[in-house]
Every structure is written in structure tokens, then in C-alpha cells.
Amino acid sequence: MNEQKIITSLDDNNVLLSVSGLKKYYPITGGLFKTHVNDVKAVDGISFAIKKGETLGLVGESGCGKSTAGRTILHLNKPTAGDIKFNLDGQMVDVNQRSIKRLRRHMQIVFQDPYSSLDPRMRVDEIIEEPLKAYGMKKDERKKRVAELLEAVGLGKSHMKRFPHEFSGGQRQRIGIARALALKPSLVICDEPVSALDVSVQAQVINLLKDLQDQFGLTYLFIAHDLSVVQYVSDRIAVMYLGKIVEIASSAELFLEPKHPYTEALLSAIPLPAVDYDREQIILEGDVPSPANPPSGCHFHTRCPYRQEICSQKEPSLQNINDGHQVACHFARELSLAAAPVISAI
Amino acid sequence: MVLKKLMRNPISLLGLIILIGFVLVAIFAPKLAPPRDPEQPYMIPRYGYSSTPKPPVPEHPFGTTEGQYDIFYGIVWGTRTAFWVGLFVVGVSCAIGIIVGSIAGYYGGKFDEILMRIVDVFMSFPFLIAAVVITTILGRGLDKVMLAMVCFYWMGYARLVRGSILAIKEEEYILAAKACGVKDWQIIMKHVLPNSIFPVLVQASMNIGSVVITASGLSFLGVGAPQGYADWGQMISFGRNWLLGTPENAFAYWYTIVYPGLAIVLFVLAWNLVGDAFRDVLDPKMQS
Ligand SMILES: Nc1ncnc2c1ncn2[C@@H]1O[C@H](COP(=O)(O)OP(=O)(O)O)[C@@H](O)[C@H]1O
Ligand SMILES: [Mg+2]
């Protein structure tokens, strides 16, 4: 199939994670006997690959399945279908129920909500050493590693014996990052790590994540619900809509030459730092449709300003437009869409 | 440290003091009221066979009730009975409830469905009637009453535990632990239970009082402890014919009701106050 080809087009040796045709459906049950009536198609066949050391941004409105995608890759949810492969010392290992035990230490996650992601009954050092304990590290070694990690994320030894509720959101997120790095993973999935934080703190945490990436050679899947956050961290960006990836490109290309109408709308929604000079913001019509009953044809056609008849009938597949730039739109080659305002102004 | 926090609040301190008082009475029962027959310390000694209660005198500081059972002796040894009944019934039904509730809540799906239907079945029996039926079949006795109570008490805990586990399961720290390679049962022991069980323990400590009241009620109905057994409920049932006193003096036999009644009320109150204090102590936000 088309998707398969796209994956293999990336240089295999450099690929750390490859995902193909990944689906996660949540069953909806109803009636007296709790029979299966429908599925929430939270992730509906996504394919992408992440190269070693790069950051892939994953962007889309809330509810489009980003968290589900991240969690399913780590087998925190059981995938409904699809293949996930992880590069372990040069070998692409199938990520499944059995291999995941071995792979957990190489792939970690930072969660969105710093209040829900730390156990309120555990002290900071207990939280950070939990993964170390799970992998059988000895006590004095654990102590040393915890101190190291705290320093790496900009906290001090004095914080070790405190409870999570004594910290601010930004500090809590640092604790979560320290926990994710404890086992020296190569891939870290950052699930909207700054969405819950004050704007002033967001930049600090993003800078920390960038520093840590340089320091430890990390690879990120960086999830966000708008493009303004990911533009600073991502090498490439994947745009998601209703459980599907509609466009993937390098950050520069996505910002300068978006090919999908949905990407164009997201770009136009980026808040500008300085004066709000004249620009057209594309306001999408209507609400995001339900992932239980997605629209026919192209999922985006109900809100697309450029829709044609074919859009409601035939689903577009993700196609290579030029090297490494993939779009799922029938008119990707014909439309000329507006670039990101900030970048075009430079 | 826990004690220190308990001390800070005068109300919970009061509860703690009353409770410690009861514990001391229970421990030193053989000294406070030496049994006549050391083989059967729980049988209240009788001082005659007249049915009319006799008021307090130095040898019987709380008087004697119907059948000349020594009220003081009954109260003192009844304290042990109360602790035994309360802790056993709550302890065992809490343990069952926690096991059932956590399996249902954590694994969900079919397990949950089946276990919760079983809970519903048990819930649908009217407790008092069921308890009377059980003791009629098994025979009268405190152990049978406790068994009957465990049979109909565990469901409440199971539901409570299940509910709070369902809420805790959604917390991201559970996923984080899973992502770190922590095993399922360790996640249950270290994250799920501590965060869902403490509310249950608070509830349980408060229930100890009400269990003792229910057991007393069953004794009062005559299906509980055997005749003459040191049990507060039975003490009250001895006094029930003397509630109204005599035509000249309505309060002539007050001691037959007031002493055992006071013992029950204080016992229940103490557990409630201590349970309340527990809630604060177990909240990590109140720590450090
Ligand atoms: N455990 C679940 N059970 C049922 N539906 C779920 C579950 N988790 C998420 N969903 C649904 O899947 C869709 C995608 O959710 P999510 O992955 O959290 O989106 P995002 O992270 O992009 O905001 C939403 O419609 C959400 O309601
Ligand atoms: Mg999300």
C-alpha cells in the first residue's frame, strides 16, 4: 500500500521508531446487555517514522487522538491494529505485548497534566526512583541517580523529601521529566508537556527539554494542540485530524508551504507575538465531528473551505508531494495555501 | 507524628482519650472485675435470682440488673466483646470488600460485571431479617451474629473501593508507573490501594461504632450473645422491662439502662471522632 512505501522511503538505519497503520478503537457499548454498538476511532491508521535524534511534532485539535497515539505506541493501550517497530541497537524490534517489557526503558513519556501525573502520596525521590526500582537498581546507586536527575532538570537535593503538592506546575513537570529520563531512554514522548502551564513557565520547560535533548541525544515525539509550541522544537511536524495524519513535512516546509487546508487553518491561528497587523485568520466552520461517526470521504470535508464533490465521496490517501512532504488531500497539488504569517513576514 | 496531629485538634483528642480509656478497660478487665469462674470470664456473675434490679452498692458499683447480673462486670467485660465484634466484623468485611472491589475496579470488564451483580444480590436482602434467619439456622451465639454481619457488610466496602479505584485508574501516575515497567500488582499495592484505601479505612473506623450498635440490636432481639454473656446490647435488653421505673419513681431503675447505654454511646462517638481525625492525618496535604 501507499503507506507502506512511505515508511520504507526513510533511511532505515536512522529510524528510531516506525509506526504503520496504527489504529486504536475504543468500543462503545450500549443497551441492557452491554453489546458492542460502535467504536470511537481515536486513532485510525496513522503511519510515520522518527529518525534518531530528531523531534517530530504531532499537532491537532484536542480530541483528535494525539494522546491515544502516544500511549498506544508505548502499549499503555493495546493497539487495535498496526505495526510499531523500535530500533534497538540497530535492529528493528516489533513492539508488542511481549517485547514491550524489554523496551520500556528505552521509550518513555512525559504527561500533560502535572497534577495527575505525580502520585500525591509519594515524595519526590520515591517518584523519580520508581523506574529505577522497577529495573532492580540498588539503593545507593538509586540515590545517586536521583540526585543527578534532579540536578539535570534544574531542581535541587533539598527538594527530594517533599510532596508533589508543595511544587508549582512547572516544577512538577520537571519532576515528571526527571522520572521519564531515569532509565536513560532514547525516545521520549512528550504529551503536551507545557499545555497546562503558565505561558511564562512554558518557555522554561521547553528550553529544558531542548537542553536535555542535546545533552542526552534524545529523540522526541512532541505532541501539542497548536503549532505555536511545536515550531520551536520540531524538526518535522505531523498534523492530525480526527484520528488520521493529514500532512507531514519538515517544520520549515510546513510553515512556508502548507499543502493541506487544515494545516493552513492551524497556521493562521498562531498568535503573533507583536502587533497584530492585518491578516486573515481562517475560522473553521462548525465543530470537530465525533470520532465515533466521522464524515464520509475526507474527514475534513465538512469544515474545509475548498471542498469539492469528490471530498465527501472518496477518502484521500497520504501521498508524497515531494521528498518527505506527505499530504492527504485530493487537491494538494492544485491549491495554493497561505504560509505562516510570522515566517512569511521575515 | 500521627499522634501529634491527632493531639492538635481538641475534638479528636477527646475521641482518642475515650478510645484509650476503653482499651485500658478491656486490657485490665481481669483486674477491674475479677471473674468468679476464670474458665468463663465472659459470663456475668449473678447475685441471686430475683428479677427486680438492685441499685448500686459498694460491692456492685453500677447495681445489678434483672436476674441479679452485675452491671459493672457486664460493662467491663462487655468492652472486650465490643472491640472483638467491632474489629472482627469491620476487619473481615473490609478485607473481603477491598479484595473484591479492587479486582472489579482494576480489571473491569467481565470481572467487574460478575462481582458487582453478586454485590447487588447481597444488597437486596434486608439485613435484619437475613441476620435473624442465619442465626435461627446456625443457632444463637455471638460468633454466628458476627458471621451474619460480615456476610452483609462487605458489599459496602467493595463498592466504595471499586468506585475510588475507578477514579484513581484514570490518573496519569498510574500510566506513568506502567510506562516505567512497574508490574501490575506493584501498581495496585503502591499507587492504587494507598490512594483509594485510605478513604475506606476512615469509613471503616467510623463503622466500628455502628457495627457494635447493630450487634447490640441483635442481642436485644435475642439472637445475639447467649443469656448472661457480657455484652452491652444484652445488658440493655435486660433493662428494657425496667425502663419505666415504678409508679412512684419513674427513674427507679435508671442504672439498668444508663450505664450500658452510656458505654455504647461513648464507644460509637469515640470511633467517629477518631475516624474524622484519621481523614485529616492521612491527607498528604496535611503533612509536613
Ligand atoms: N479510554 C477511553 N475510552 C473511550 N474513549 C476514549 C478514551 N480515551 C480517549 N477517548 C476518546 O478518543 C478520542 C481521542 O482522545 P485523545 O487521544 O485524548 O485526544 P487528544 O490527546 O488529541 O486530545 C476522544 O474522542 C476521546 O473522547
Ligand atoms: Mg491529549
XYZ file of C-alpha atoms and ligand atoms in Angstrom:
662
model
C 0.000 0.000 0.000
C 0.873 3.613 -0.191
C 1.601 3.991 3.496
C 3.999 1.086 3.463
C 6.043 2.690 0.727
C 6.304 5.940 2.588
C 7.799 4.287 5.648
C 10.475 2.427 3.788
C 11.465 5.566 1.952
C 13.134 6.820 5.121
C 16.676 5.589 5.566
C 16.121 2.569 7.773
C 19.339 2.800 9.734
C 18.461 6.195 11.039
C 14.922 5.365 12.018
C 14.362 5.012 15.778
C 10.634 4.405 15.710
C 8.381 3.474 12.860
C 4.640 3.266 13.082
C 2.468 1.942 10.289
C -1.268 1.656 10.055
C -1.672 2.143 13.801
C -5.290 2.042 14.950
C -6.853 2.373 18.350
C -10.616 1.984 18.602
C -12.442 2.323 21.896
C -15.573 0.199 21.833
C -18.859 1.884 22.673
C -21.244 -0.494 24.389
C -24.898 0.089 24.984
C -28.198 -1.451 25.844
C -29.141 -3.907 28.530
C -26.517 -6.482 27.662
C -23.697 -4.058 27.000
C -23.407 -5.129 23.408
C -20.873 -3.543 21.126
C -22.647 -0.817 19.155
C -19.864 1.275 17.666
C -16.250 2.366 18.042
C -14.599 5.633 18.899
C -11.950 5.640 16.201
C -9.486 7.626 18.291
C -6.527 6.696 16.099
C -7.483 5.453 12.674
C -4.494 4.159 10.768
C -1.563 6.506 11.210
C 1.902 5.921 9.797
C 5.098 7.826 10.403
C 8.713 7.325 11.334
C 11.018 9.233 13.659
C 14.719 9.446 12.996
C 17.319 9.189 15.739
C 17.896 12.484 17.478
C 15.107 14.391 15.777
C 11.912 15.850 17.164
C 8.686 15.005 15.406
C 5.872 17.356 16.355
C 2.371 15.880 16.413
C -0.264 18.577 16.196
C -4.037 18.649 16.116
C -7.076 19.952 17.943
C -7.849 18.379 21.255
C -9.728 15.119 20.904
C -8.129 14.205 17.584
C -6.300 11.257 19.100
C -2.796 12.552 19.855
C -2.593 11.223 23.399
C -4.120 7.946 22.339
C -1.489 7.655 19.618
C 1.327 8.335 22.104
C 0.005 5.925 24.670
C -0.703 3.206 22.164
C 2.834 3.388 20.806
C 4.050 2.671 24.354
C 1.488 -0.107 24.761
C -0.178 1.700 27.613
C -3.256 0.990 25.489
C -3.479 -2.151 23.453
C -3.386 -1.236 19.755
C -6.385 -2.318 17.707
C -4.236 -2.796 14.626
C -0.960 -1.729 13.121
C 2.765 -2.214 13.447
C 5.153 -0.414 15.729
C 8.861 -1.008 15.349
C 11.632 0.283 17.546
C 15.312 0.403 16.705
C 17.150 -1.435 19.474
C 20.890 -1.401 18.840
C 20.462 -1.393 15.093
C 17.652 -3.944 14.972
C 14.065 -3.028 14.272
C 12.167 -4.815 17.051
C 8.438 -5.353 16.826
C 6.807 -3.557 19.760
C 4.235 -5.979 21.138
C 2.846 -7.274 24.405
C 5.899 -9.471 24.909
C 8.750 -7.251 23.766
C 7.410 -4.166 25.499
C 8.825 -5.285 28.866
C 12.288 -5.153 27.378
C 11.639 -1.923 25.512
C 10.040 0.200 28.236
C 13.333 1.520 29.477
C 14.135 2.831 26.004
C 10.847 4.633 25.394
C 9.358 6.927 27.986
C 6.613 9.517 28.274
C 6.062 12.914 29.855
C 2.416 13.591 30.609
C 0.245 16.612 30.057
C -1.200 17.150 33.496
C 1.468 17.749 36.130
C -1.168 17.381 38.832
C -2.399 13.980 37.823
C 0.956 12.557 36.751
C 2.587 12.501 40.204
C 1.254 10.280 42.981
C 0.217 12.688 45.761
C 1.317 10.213 48.435
C 4.879 9.813 47.245
C 7.843 12.031 47.930
C 9.864 13.383 45.029
C 12.734 10.932 45.454
C 10.327 7.992 45.595
C 8.651 9.189 42.412
C 11.885 9.531 40.482
C 13.393 6.283 41.704
C 10.303 4.241 40.883
C 11.524 3.242 37.396
C 14.999 2.536 38.789
C 13.484 0.245 41.392
C 11.384 -1.493 38.760
C 14.601 -2.286 36.913
C 16.309 -3.558 40.032
C 18.906 -0.866 40.672
C 20.482 -0.960 44.138
C 19.576 1.577 46.762
C 22.772 3.628 46.963
C 23.006 3.725 43.167
C 19.406 4.884 43.004
C 20.121 7.693 45.441
C 22.999 8.902 43.315
C 20.963 8.728 40.129
C 18.033 10.614 41.671
C 20.353 13.430 42.749
C 21.839 13.503 39.243
C 18.408 13.646 37.616
C 17.142 16.387 39.904
C 20.144 18.467 39.005
C 19.650 17.771 35.313
C 16.103 19.139 35.403
C 17.059 22.156 37.479
C 15.844 21.052 40.894
C 17.966 20.527 43.980
C 18.649 17.888 46.608
C 16.598 19.924 49.040
C 13.501 19.029 47.027
C 13.922 15.276 47.432
C 11.827 14.722 50.522
C 8.928 16.968 49.565
C 5.486 16.013 48.348
C 4.212 16.994 44.871
C 1.628 19.423 46.235
C 4.447 21.600 47.539
C 5.551 22.415 43.992
C 4.349 24.685 41.215
C 3.101 23.265 37.917
C 6.418 23.938 36.187
C 8.396 22.266 38.956
C 6.081 19.283 38.914
C 6.612 18.933 35.202
C 10.369 18.921 35.850
C 9.868 16.081 38.310
C 7.892 14.189 35.656
C 10.690 14.789 33.155
C 13.279 13.517 35.639
C 11.241 10.353 36.107
C 10.976 9.859 32.336
C 14.752 10.216 31.947
C 15.662 7.961 34.870
C 16.213 4.874 32.746
C 18.199 6.751 30.075
C 15.626 6.234 27.306
C 16.361 7.101 23.701
C 12.782 8.055 22.800
C 10.640 10.348 24.919
C 7.029 11.014 24.015
C 6.139 14.461 25.318
C 2.343 14.596 25.518
C 1.551 18.304 25.619
C 4.165 18.818 28.334
C 3.529 22.546 28.604
C -0.176 22.942 27.781
C -1.155 23.016 31.437
C 1.494 25.591 32.392
C 1.510 29.376 32.538
C 2.856 30.976 29.396
C 5.839 32.372 31.295
C 6.775 28.893 32.503
C 6.164 27.181 29.159
C 9.308 28.595 27.584
C 11.441 27.454 30.526
C 10.214 23.889 30.303
C 10.588 23.833 26.521
C 14.141 25.113 26.818
C 14.847 22.466 29.431
C 13.553 19.769 27.102
C 15.767 21.100 24.303
C 18.818 21.181 26.558
C 18.171 17.655 27.735
C 17.815 16.533 24.135
C 21.257 17.929 23.276
C 22.802 16.604 26.461
C 21.492 13.046 26.229
C 20.878 12.691 22.494
C 17.142 12.173 22.962
C 14.558 11.674 20.264
C 11.203 13.310 20.867
C 7.675 12.759 19.703
C 6.383 16.144 20.765
C 2.607 16.407 20.990
C 0.831 19.764 21.062
C -2.575 21.133 20.204
C -1.325 24.157 18.324
C 1.568 24.918 16.047
C 2.994 27.797 18.049
C 4.547 25.484 20.640
C 5.949 22.845 18.310
C 7.541 25.272 15.885
C 10.367 25.932 18.344
C 11.221 22.305 18.947
C 10.304 20.252 15.922
C 12.446 19.192 13.008
C 9.414 17.714 11.323
C 5.727 18.110 12.050
C 2.793 15.759 11.570
C -0.698 17.287 11.555
C -3.523 15.123 12.800
C -7.255 15.437 12.262
C -9.865 13.023 13.636
C -7.541 10.094 14.132
C -5.629 10.478 10.868
C -2.469 12.207 9.820
C -3.305 14.741 7.098
C 0.141 16.216 6.486
C 3.764 15.562 7.405
C 6.647 17.793 6.435
C 9.786 19.394 7.763
C 8.913 22.331 10.015
C 10.220 24.892 7.575
C 8.312 23.413 4.664
C 5.113 23.021 6.640
C 5.220 26.647 7.713
C 6.234 28.023 4.315
C 4.306 25.741 2.020
C 1.426 24.059 3.763
C -0.430 21.730 1.431
C -3.456 20.745 3.495
C -6.310 23.197 4.135
C -6.395 22.098 7.786
C -2.718 22.939 8.211
C -3.393 26.327 6.661
C -6.149 26.944 9.201
C -3.882 25.923 12.095
C -1.120 28.196 10.815
C -3.457 31.152 10.569
C -4.445 30.583 14.189
C -0.909 31.042 15.540
C -0.944 34.094 17.786
C 1.519 36.734 16.725
C 3.980 37.989 19.296
C 3.917 41.701 18.434
C 1.419 43.950 16.732
C -1.491 42.220 15.134
C -1.099 43.504 11.617
C -3.678 42.801 9.021
C -4.054 39.150 8.401
C -6.792 36.827 7.581
C -7.468 34.281 10.217
C -9.243 31.244 8.905
C -12.087 30.363 11.218
C -13.186 26.812 10.565
C -16.910 26.239 10.256
C -18.649 24.003 12.732
C -17.280 21.713 15.408
C -14.911 18.810 15.192
C -17.105 15.840 14.199
C -17.305 12.884 16.557
C -14.610 10.239 16.084
C -17.358 7.645 16.529
C -19.115 8.820 13.375
C -16.530 10.542 11.220
C -17.719 12.179 7.976
C -17.560 10.168 4.780
C -14.748 10.662 2.306
C -12.174 13.142 3.549
C -12.830 13.547 7.312
C -12.119 17.245 6.979
C -14.561 17.985 4.156
C -17.350 19.225 6.460
C -15.165 22.140 7.559
C -12.982 22.647 4.521
C -13.302 25.976 2.680
C -12.006 24.376 -0.545
C -14.199 21.287 -0.622
C -15.405 19.787 -3.886
C -17.782 16.985 -4.625
C -15.183 14.241 -4.544
C -14.186 15.167 -0.996
C -17.335 13.751 0.570
C -17.114 10.586 -1.539
C -13.545 9.430 -1.664
C -11.030 9.370 1.130
C -7.682 10.841 0.078
C -4.605 8.813 0.963
C -1.387 10.223 2.315
C 0.731 10.980 -0.762
C 4.273 12.118 -1.283
C 4.189 15.647 -2.706
C 7.930 15.982 -2.735
C 10.690 14.363 -0.758
C 9.483 13.848 2.802
C 6.396 16.041 2.392
C 3.212 13.991 2.553
C -0.344 15.235 2.309
C -3.757 13.602 2.368
C -5.806 15.934 0.168
C -7.297 15.429 -3.285
C -6.203 18.908 -4.283
C -2.817 19.071 -2.605
C -1.088 19.877 -5.883
C -3.627 22.427 -7.081
C -4.345 24.580 -4.037
C -2.068 27.438 -3.196
C -2.397 27.974 0.516
C -1.238 30.776 2.787
C 2.024 30.265 4.633
C 2.531 31.001 8.304
C 2.272 34.756 8.883
C 5.349 35.096 11.094
C 7.685 33.334 8.760
C 6.369 34.954 5.596
C 6.869 38.357 7.190
C 10.579 37.748 7.717
C 3.840 12.053 64.207
C 0.328 10.839 63.536
C -0.411 11.172 67.237
C 0.941 14.690 67.292
C -1.526 15.686 64.631
C -4.347 13.973 66.444
C -3.457 15.936 69.563
C -3.701 19.264 67.798
C -7.456 19.073 67.425
C -9.213 19.050 70.814
C -12.257 17.171 69.489
C -10.249 14.334 68.010
C -8.120 14.346 71.147
C -11.306 13.743 73.134
C -12.189 10.822 70.855
C -8.725 9.402 71.276
C -8.865 9.708 75.075
C -12.235 7.945 75.281
C -10.965 5.215 72.984
C -7.787 4.740 75.015
C -9.987 4.582 78.100
C -11.968 1.722 76.563
C -8.770 -0.041 75.513
C -7.453 0.172 79.063
C -10.718 -1.148 80.483
C -10.592 -4.043 78.022
C -6.960 -4.849 78.838
C -7.368 -4.631 82.587
C -10.778 -6.279 82.739
C -9.465 -9.185 84.885
C -8.155 -6.659 87.428
C -11.169 -4.319 87.353
C -13.718 -7.099 87.610
C -12.076 -10.386 88.564
C -14.120 -13.238 87.129
C -15.718 -15.660 89.538
C -15.021 -18.556 87.214
C -11.689 -17.913 85.404
C -12.693 -20.503 82.805
C -15.676 -18.455 81.721
C -14.769 -14.804 82.271
C -17.430 -13.576 79.817
C -20.308 -14.986 81.851
C -21.624 -12.248 84.129
C -21.763 -13.420 87.750
C -25.255 -13.472 89.299
C -26.001 -12.436 92.827
C -29.389 -14.035 93.368
C -32.295 -14.901 91.110
C -34.771 -12.115 91.857
C -35.896 -10.370 88.719
C -36.105 -6.891 90.274
C -32.863 -4.874 89.721
C -30.992 -3.650 92.808
C -29.417 -0.171 92.993
C -25.657 0.470 93.220
C -23.892 -0.549 96.445
C -20.115 -0.652 97.083
C -19.872 -4.337 96.043
C -21.875 -3.684 92.861
C -20.930 -0.120 91.923
C -23.377 0.031 88.985
C -26.051 -2.069 90.663
C -27.452 -5.378 89.475
C -29.906 -5.749 86.631
C -32.777 -8.170 86.026
C -31.719 -11.628 87.191
C -29.147 -10.042 89.508
C -26.409 -9.837 86.867
C -23.680 -7.419 87.995
C -23.882 -4.375 85.726
C -20.319 -3.186 86.379
C -18.929 -6.594 85.480
C -21.043 -6.700 82.347
C -19.855 -3.285 81.217
C -16.179 -4.048 81.853
C -16.112 -7.403 80.083
C -18.588 -6.122 77.509
C -15.854 -3.704 76.420
C -13.810 -6.662 75.228
C -16.862 -8.037 73.444
C -17.444 -4.681 71.745
C -13.858 -4.434 70.488
C -13.885 -8.039 69.375
C -17.169 -7.733 67.485
C -16.368 -4.319 66.012
C -12.828 -5.083 64.893
C -13.646 -8.566 63.626
C -16.723 -7.642 61.615
C -15.241 -4.472 60.160
C -11.808 -6.051 59.655
C -13.046 -9.127 57.845
C -15.722 -7.428 55.764
C -13.304 -4.633 54.891
C -10.717 -7.178 53.748
C -13.268 -9.005 51.603
C -14.582 -5.715 50.253
C -11.105 -4.472 49.374
C -10.217 -7.668 47.532
C -13.489 -7.841 45.610
C -13.629 -4.091 44.971
C -10.068 -3.838 43.730
C -10.381 -6.775 41.365
C -13.640 -5.384 39.983
C -12.299 -1.851 39.718
C -8.809 -2.549 38.437
C -9.529 -5.253 35.909
C -13.021 -4.072 34.961
C -14.881 -5.797 32.144
C -16.327 -9.225 32.869
C -14.823 -9.442 36.379
C -16.460 -6.193 37.288
C -19.766 -7.210 35.796
C -19.932 -10.534 37.658
C -18.663 -9.274 41.007
C -20.986 -6.292 41.030
C -24.007 -8.484 40.285
C -23.040 -10.638 43.288
C -22.837 -7.477 45.360
C -26.304 -6.495 44.147
C -27.710 -9.853 45.182
C -26.326 -9.497 48.709
C -27.504 -5.909 48.855
C -31.055 -6.909 48.008
C -31.537 -8.912 51.225
C -32.999 -6.931 54.103
C -30.168 -7.202 56.595
C -32.065 -7.656 59.858
C -34.312 -10.387 58.510
C -31.368 -12.153 56.906
C -29.397 -11.951 60.158
C -32.296 -13.369 62.129
C -32.698 -16.177 59.593
C -28.997 -17.011 59.656
C -28.859 -17.123 63.435
C -32.013 -19.203 63.521
C -30.405 -21.737 61.214
C -26.956 -21.689 62.786
C -28.147 -21.207 66.332
C -27.812 -18.354 68.763
C -24.361 -17.019 69.546
C -22.061 -14.067 69.137
C -19.895 -15.839 66.548
C -22.948 -16.510 64.392
C -24.025 -12.892 64.662
C -20.581 -11.774 63.567
C -20.680 -14.174 60.639
C -24.096 -12.878 59.605
C -22.857 -9.315 59.833
C -19.741 -9.991 57.753
C -21.992 -11.575 55.120
C -23.921 -8.347 54.789
C -21.277 -5.740 55.454
C -18.564 -6.433 52.903
C -20.547 -5.129 49.908
C -20.459 -1.551 51.093
C -16.665 -1.640 51.187
C -16.471 -3.416 47.856
C -18.478 -0.638 46.209
C -16.500 2.093 47.895
C -13.152 0.574 46.918
C -14.304 -0.083 43.366
C -15.518 3.480 42.950
C -12.350 5.065 44.168
C -10.200 2.680 42.153
C -12.111 3.587 39.001
C -11.289 7.217 39.717
C -7.630 6.539 40.564
C -7.165 4.361 37.488
C -7.635 7.403 35.285
C -4.815 9.271 36.989
C -1.735 9.679 34.847
C 0.619 8.487 37.588
C -0.772 5.004 37.102
C 0.104 5.178 33.403
C 3.486 6.627 34.309
C 4.215 3.671 36.576
C 3.108 1.296 33.848
C 5.321 3.096 31.351
C 8.259 2.662 33.746
C 7.826 -1.093 33.767
C 6.297 -1.374 37.229
C 4.396 -4.661 37.477
C 0.612 -4.739 37.710
C 0.411 -5.961 41.291
C 3.021 -3.444 42.391
C 0.979 -0.685 40.814
C -2.031 -1.904 42.780
C -0.081 -2.112 46.029
C 1.853 1.130 45.707
C -0.431 3.513 43.870
C -3.960 2.259 43.548
C -4.571 0.905 47.030
C -2.907 3.644 49.088
C -4.822 6.280 47.175
C -8.143 4.505 47.246
C -7.912 2.634 50.522
C -7.426 5.461 52.959
C -10.915 6.815 52.435
C -12.094 3.269 53.065
C -10.119 2.987 56.292
C -11.625 6.226 57.505
C -15.042 4.847 56.699
C -14.172 1.565 58.409
C -13.047 3.165 61.650
C -16.326 5.032 61.776
C -18.230 1.841 61.062
C -16.774 0.045 64.065
C -19.122 2.028 66.252
C -22.190 1.290 64.158
C -21.325 -2.405 63.945
C -21.335 -2.553 67.730
C -24.726 -0.859 67.781
C -26.111 -3.346 65.266
C -24.678 -6.268 67.221
C -26.252 -4.828 70.345
C -29.526 -4.543 68.490
C -29.359 -8.208 67.537
C -28.578 -9.118 71.143
C -31.537 -7.003 72.121
C -33.693 -9.009 69.703
C -32.426 -12.139 71.414
C -30.449 -13.610 68.506
C -27.021 -12.444 69.685
C -24.951 -13.380 72.680
C -26.227 -16.223 74.907
C -28.068 -15.343 78.107
C -25.718 -13.887 80.699
C -22.878 -13.167 78.243
C -21.045 -9.862 78.860
C -22.449 -7.791 76.015
C -23.735 -4.238 76.138
C -26.720 -4.944 73.920
C -27.823 -7.746 76.190
C -27.384 -5.513 79.240
C -29.834 -3.083 77.687
C -32.279 -5.839 76.828
C -32.179 -6.884 80.492
C -33.115 -3.355 81.407
C -35.932 -2.912 78.920
C -38.657 -4.111 81.303
C -37.481 -1.580 83.883
C -37.325 1.450 81.649
C -40.410 2.978 83.155
C -39.442 2.504 86.805
C -42.189 2.280 89.397
C -45.387 4.308 89.653
C -43.840 6.359 92.496
C -40.434 6.865 90.882
C -40.104 6.806 87.107
C -36.313 6.660 87.325
C -36.085 3.984 89.989
C -34.071 1.621 87.801
C -32.087 4.191 85.792
C -28.811 2.294 86.308
C -30.056 -0.688 84.278
C -30.219 1.480 81.134
C -27.902 4.434 81.674
C -24.642 2.550 82.252
C -24.785 0.179 79.293
C -26.367 2.908 77.138
C -23.576 5.329 78.031
C -20.953 2.700 77.238
C -22.387 2.165 73.738
C -22.823 5.864 73.005
C -19.296 6.748 74.120
C -17.814 3.855 72.166
C -19.547 4.880 68.951
C -18.713 8.544 69.498
C -15.046 7.781 70.099
C -14.693 5.819 66.858
C -16.435 8.526 64.888
C -14.204 11.265 66.249
C -11.099 9.192 65.659
C -12.247 8.343 62.129
C -12.710 12.027 61.438
C -9.238 12.776 62.700
C -7.850 9.935 60.581
C -9.131 11.662 57.490
C -7.007 14.704 58.189
C -3.954 12.743 59.216
C -3.980 10.573 56.106
C -4.230 13.501 53.723
C -0.739 14.145 52.362
C -1.606 17.820 52.062
C -1.803 17.998 55.824
C 1.661 16.527 56.160
C 4.984 18.307 56.582
N -10.248 5.430 27.489
C -11.059 5.913 26.532
N -12.260 5.357 26.291
C -13.070 5.820 25.335
N -12.780 6.865 24.556
C -11.610 7.496 24.748
C -10.679 7.057 25.744
N -9.591 7.868 25.709
C -9.830 8.763 24.732
N -11.020 8.547 24.140
C -11.599 9.297 23.024
O -10.686 9.245 21.958
C -10.595 10.486 21.303
C -9.171 10.966 21.281
O -8.751 11.305 22.586
P -7.276 11.777 22.906
O -6.311 10.809 22.365
O -7.195 12.040 24.365
O -7.165 13.127 22.102
P -6.107 14.313 22.239
O -4.977 13.843 23.075
O -5.728 14.627 20.843
O -6.832 15.452 22.863
C -11.536 11.429 22.023
O -12.755 11.476 21.307
C -11.743 10.765 23.343
O -13.020 11.047 23.841
Mg -4.260 14.720 24.895
